[in-house]
Coordinates of C-alpha atoms in Angstrom, one line a residue:
M1 CA -43.1 16.4 -14.1
A2 CA -41.6 13.4 -12.5
E3 CA -43.5 10.1 -12.6
P4 CA -44.8 9.2 -9.1
I5 CA -43.2 6.2 -7.5
V6 CA -45.1 3.2 -6.1
S7 CA -45.4 3.8 -2.3
T8 CA -48.4 1.6 -1.3
V9 CA -49.1 -2.0 -2.4
L10 CA -52.1 -4.2 -1.8
L11 CA -51.7 -8.0 -1.9
V12 CA -55.0 -9.9 -2.4
I13 CA -54.8 -13.5 -1.2
A14 CA -57.6 -16.1 -1.1
M15 CA -56.4 -18.8 1.3
E16 CA -55.1 -18.5 4.9
A17 CA -52.4 -21.1 4.1
E18 CA -51.1 -18.9 1.4
A19 CA -51.4 -15.7 3.4
Q20 CA -50.1 -16.6 6.8
P21 CA -46.5 -17.6 5.9
L22 CA -46.1 -14.3 4.1
I23 CA -47.7 -12.2 6.9
T24 CA -45.3 -13.8 9.4
A25 CA -42.2 -13.5 7.2
M26 CA -42.9 -9.8 6.6
G27 CA -44.0 -9.0 10.2
L28 CA -47.3 -7.6 9.1
Q29 CA -49.9 -6.9 11.8
L30 CA -53.6 -7.5 11.9
D31 CA -55.4 -4.1 11.4
S32 CA -57.1 -3.2 14.7
P33 CA -59.6 -1.6 14.7
P34 CA -60.6 -3.4 11.4
K35 CA -60.2 -1.4 8.2
I36 CA -63.1 -3.4 6.7
M37 CA -66.2 -3.8 8.7
Q38 CA -68.5 -6.8 9.0
P39 CA -70.5 -8.4 7.5
A40 CA -67.6 -8.5 4.9
P41 CA -65.5 -11.6 5.9
C42 CA -62.2 -10.3 4.6
V43 CA -59.3 -9.6 7.0
T44 CA -56.5 -7.1 6.5
F45 CA -52.9 -6.9 7.7
S46 CA -50.5 -4.0 7.3
G47 CA -46.8 -3.1 7.7
T48 CA -43.8 -1.8 5.7
Q49 CA -41.1 -3.2 3.6
G50 CA -38.4 -0.6 3.5
S51 CA -40.1 2.5 2.1
L52 CA -43.1 0.6 0.9
A53 CA -46.4 0.5 2.7
V54 CA -47.7 -3.1 2.4
H55 CA -51.3 -4.2 3.0
V56 CA -52.6 -7.8 2.7
V57 CA -56.3 -8.6 2.3
W58 CA -57.2 -12.2 2.9
N59 CA -60.7 -13.2 1.7
G60 CA -61.5 -14.8 5.1
K61 CA -63.6 -17.8 6.0
C62 CA -67.0 -18.8 4.9
N63 CA -69.3 -18.7 7.9
A64 CA -71.5 -21.5 6.6
H65 CA -68.8 -24.0 5.8
G66 CA -65.7 -22.9 7.7
V67 CA -63.4 -23.0 4.7
D68 CA -61.5 -20.2 2.8
N69 CA -63.6 -17.9 0.6
V70 CA -62.0 -18.9 -2.7
G71 CA -63.3 -17.9 -6.1
T72 CA -64.1 -14.7 -8.0
V73 CA -67.0 -13.3 -5.9
P74 CA -65.1 -13.1 -2.6
A75 CA -62.0 -11.9 -4.4
A76 CA -63.9 -9.0 -6.1
L77 CA -65.4 -8.0 -2.7
A78 CA -62.1 -8.1 -0.9
T79 CA -60.3 -6.1 -3.6
Y80 CA -63.1 -3.5 -3.8
L81 CA -63.2 -2.9 0.0
A82 CA -59.4 -3.0 0.5
T83 CA -58.8 -0.6 -2.4
Q84 CA -61.3 1.8 -0.8
A85 CA -59.6 1.4 2.5
F86 CA -55.9 1.6 1.5
K87 CA -55.9 3.5 -1.8
P88 CA -52.9 1.5 -3.2
D89 CA -50.7 2.5 -6.1
L90 CA -50.5 -1.1 -7.2
I91 CA -52.6 -4.3 -6.6
I92 CA -51.0 -7.7 -6.7
S93 CA -53.1 -10.9 -6.8
T94 CA -51.0 -13.6 -5.3
G95 CA -51.3 -17.2 -4.2
T96 CA -51.0 -20.7 -5.6
A97 CA -52.2 -21.9 -9.0
G98 CA -52.1 -24.7 -11.5
G99 CA -49.5 -24.4 -14.3
F100 CA -49.4 -25.7 -17.9
K101 CA -46.4 -27.8 -18.7
S102 CA -47.0 -26.9 -22.4
Q103 CA -46.2 -23.3 -21.4
G104 CA -43.1 -24.3 -19.5
A105 CA -44.6 -24.5 -16.0
A106 CA -43.2 -26.9 -13.3
I107 CA -44.2 -27.4 -9.6
G108 CA -42.8 -24.5 -7.5
D109 CA -42.3 -22.1 -10.4
V110 CA -43.4 -18.5 -9.8
F111 CA -45.2 -16.7 -12.6
V112 CA -45.9 -13.0 -13.2
S113 CA -49.0 -12.2 -15.3
S114 CA -48.9 -10.7 -18.7
A115 CA -52.7 -10.7 -18.8
V116 CA -55.7 -12.3 -17.0
M117 CA -58.9 -13.8 -18.4
N118 CA -61.8 -16.1 -17.5
H119 CA -62.2 -19.6 -18.8
D120 CA -65.6 -20.5 -17.4
R121 CA -67.7 -17.5 -18.4
R122 CA -69.0 -18.9 -21.7
I123 CA -71.6 -16.5 -23.2
P124 CA -72.1 -17.4 -26.9
I125 CA -74.1 -14.2 -27.7
P126 CA -72.8 -11.4 -30.0
S127 CA -70.8 -8.8 -28.0
F128 CA -71.0 -10.9 -24.8
E129 CA -68.5 -13.6 -25.8
Q130 CA -65.5 -11.4 -25.3
Y131 CA -67.0 -9.9 -22.2
G132 CA -67.2 -13.4 -20.8
V133 CA -63.5 -14.1 -21.4
G134 CA -62.8 -10.6 -20.0
R135 CA -59.2 -10.5 -21.0
I136 CA -57.3 -7.7 -19.2
V137 CA -53.6 -6.8 -19.9
T138 CA -51.9 -6.5 -16.5
Q139 CA -49.1 -4.0 -15.5
P140 CA -46.1 -4.7 -17.7
C141 CA -43.0 -5.5 -15.6
P142 CA -40.2 -6.8 -17.8
N143 CA -37.5 -5.6 -15.5
L144 CA -39.0 -7.4 -12.5
V145 CA -39.4 -10.7 -14.5
K146 CA -35.8 -10.5 -15.7
G147 CA -34.3 -9.3 -12.5
L148 CA -35.8 -12.0 -10.3
N149 CA -35.7 -14.7 -13.0
L150 CA -39.5 -15.3 -12.9
K151 CA -41.7 -16.7 -15.6
L152 CA -44.3 -14.7 -17.6
G153 CA -47.7 -15.9 -18.7
V154 CA -51.4 -15.4 -19.0
V155 CA -53.4 -16.2 -15.8
S156 CA -56.8 -17.7 -16.3
S157 CA -59.5 -17.7 -13.6
G158 CA -62.5 -20.0 -13.0
N159 CA -64.7 -20.9 -10.1
S160 CA -64.0 -24.7 -10.2
L161 CA -60.8 -26.5 -9.2
D162 CA -61.3 -28.8 -12.1
F163 CA -62.3 -27.8 -15.7
T164 CA -64.4 -29.0 -18.6
D165 CA -63.2 -29.7 -22.1
Q166 CA -64.7 -26.3 -23.1
C167 CA -62.7 -24.6 -20.4
M168 CA -59.5 -26.2 -21.6
A169 CA -60.2 -25.2 -25.2
I170 CA -60.6 -21.5 -24.1
M171 CA -57.5 -21.6 -22.0
K172 CA -55.4 -23.1 -24.9
A173 CA -56.9 -20.5 -27.3
E174 CA -56.0 -17.7 -25.0
G175 CA -52.5 -19.1 -24.3
A176 CA -53.0 -19.6 -20.6
A177 CA -49.9 -20.5 -18.6
V178 CA -51.5 -20.5 -15.2
K179 CA -55.0 -21.5 -14.0
E180 CA -56.5 -20.3 -10.7
M181 CA -59.7 -19.0 -9.2
E182 CA -59.4 -15.2 -8.4
A183 CA -57.1 -13.1 -10.5
A184 CA -59.6 -12.0 -13.2
A185 CA -62.0 -10.7 -10.6
V186 CA -59.1 -8.8 -8.8
A187 CA -58.1 -7.3 -12.2
W188 CA -61.7 -6.3 -13.0
T189 CA -62.1 -4.6 -9.7
A190 CA -58.7 -2.9 -9.9
H191 CA -59.7 -1.6 -13.4
L192 CA -62.8 0.0 -11.9
F193 CA -60.6 2.1 -9.6
G194 CA -58.0 2.7 -12.3
V195 CA -55.3 1.0 -10.2
P196 CA -52.6 -1.0 -12.0
M197 CA -52.6 -4.7 -11.2
L198 CA -50.4 -7.7 -11.7
C199 CA -50.3 -11.4 -10.5
I200 CA -47.6 -13.3 -8.7
K201 CA -48.6 -17.0 -8.7
S202 CA -46.7 -20.1 -7.5
V203 CA -47.5 -23.5 -9.2
T204 CA -48.9 -26.3 -7.1
D205 CA -50.2 -28.6 -9.8
I206 CA -49.9 -29.3 -13.5
V207 CA -53.1 -28.6 -15.4
D208 CA -52.2 -30.5 -18.5
G209 CA -50.5 -33.4 -16.6
D210 CA -51.8 -36.9 -15.7
R211 CA -52.5 -36.5 -12.0
A212 CA -55.8 -35.4 -10.4
T213 CA -55.6 -31.7 -9.6
Q214 CA -57.0 -32.0 -6.0
H215 CA -54.3 -34.5 -5.0
E216 CA -51.4 -32.7 -6.5
F217 CA -52.7 -29.3 -5.1
L218 CA -52.9 -30.6 -1.6
E219 CA -49.5 -32.3 -1.8
N220 CA -47.7 -29.1 -3.0
L221 CA -49.7 -26.3 -1.2
S222 CA -47.2 -25.9 1.6
A223 CA -44.2 -25.9 -0.7
A224 CA -45.8 -23.5 -3.1
A225 CA -46.7 -21.1 -0.2
A226 CA -43.1 -21.3 1.0
S227 CA -41.9 -20.4 -2.6
L228 CA -44.2 -17.3 -2.5
Q229 CA -42.8 -16.4 1.0
G230 CA -39.3 -16.4 -0.5
T231 CA -40.3 -14.5 -3.7
L232 CA -42.8 -11.9 -2.6
P233 CA -40.5 -9.9 -0.3
K234 CA -38.0 -9.7 -3.2
V235 CA -40.8 -8.5 -5.5
L236 CA -41.7 -5.8 -3.0
E237 CA -38.1 -4.8 -2.6
F238 CA -37.8 -4.5 -6.3
I239 CA -40.9 -2.4 -6.6
A240 CA -40.2 0.0 -3.7
G241 CA -39.2 3.5 -4.8
K242 CA -39.7 2.9 -8.5
P243 CA -42.3 4.4 -10.9
L244 CA -44.5 1.9 -12.7
S245 CA -42.6 2.4 -15.9
A246 CA -39.4 1.0 -14.3
L247 CA -41.0 -2.3 -13.4

């Protein structure tokens, strides 16, 4: 029996500034009527790229503070509801992130995940410690990495833009190349549904550099979003019509 091909992809994105350039570039349309009903704040867009059905779920805005719903809780909710709505063959957590120069990252680099994990869920109790780290191996895609000349590494998630010394120790121990705020939650949710998942992340700041994360992030957000805009359509074109084993 032939292996099924990937025909529907869900992109999970936290920030509007990350999502909008991609939505515009790919000609995706706001789903109307909504596929995800209130009070959930997430917003979805849909369209096609060649033979591939493409759906984007953006986490939406916080009603109380008027900012993007970043972090693991909104990401898990958005992924859960969008996976129910669209039944994707593959989920991609995409957006901007910090990168480790010790792992070869530079501003503007695009990384594909080999695994995801949490660096701020410290639970020093037997059996819970590894649950806290929550390392999940993501969909292998060596041909994609090679074909598009992307970088490969472990993506680490936490709910703070900065990090503690303990966070850094965990990230180094796990070999993290990329640090961000959502991917581990997206992967955990995808795992519940048995849907393969991977990350495509563009580097805005250097985690193990000498500049404050918030300043470097804001300076490079637009450029990193543009880098994603250039890379993601190529990723989707590569995926279209292929079985997972060919990625």
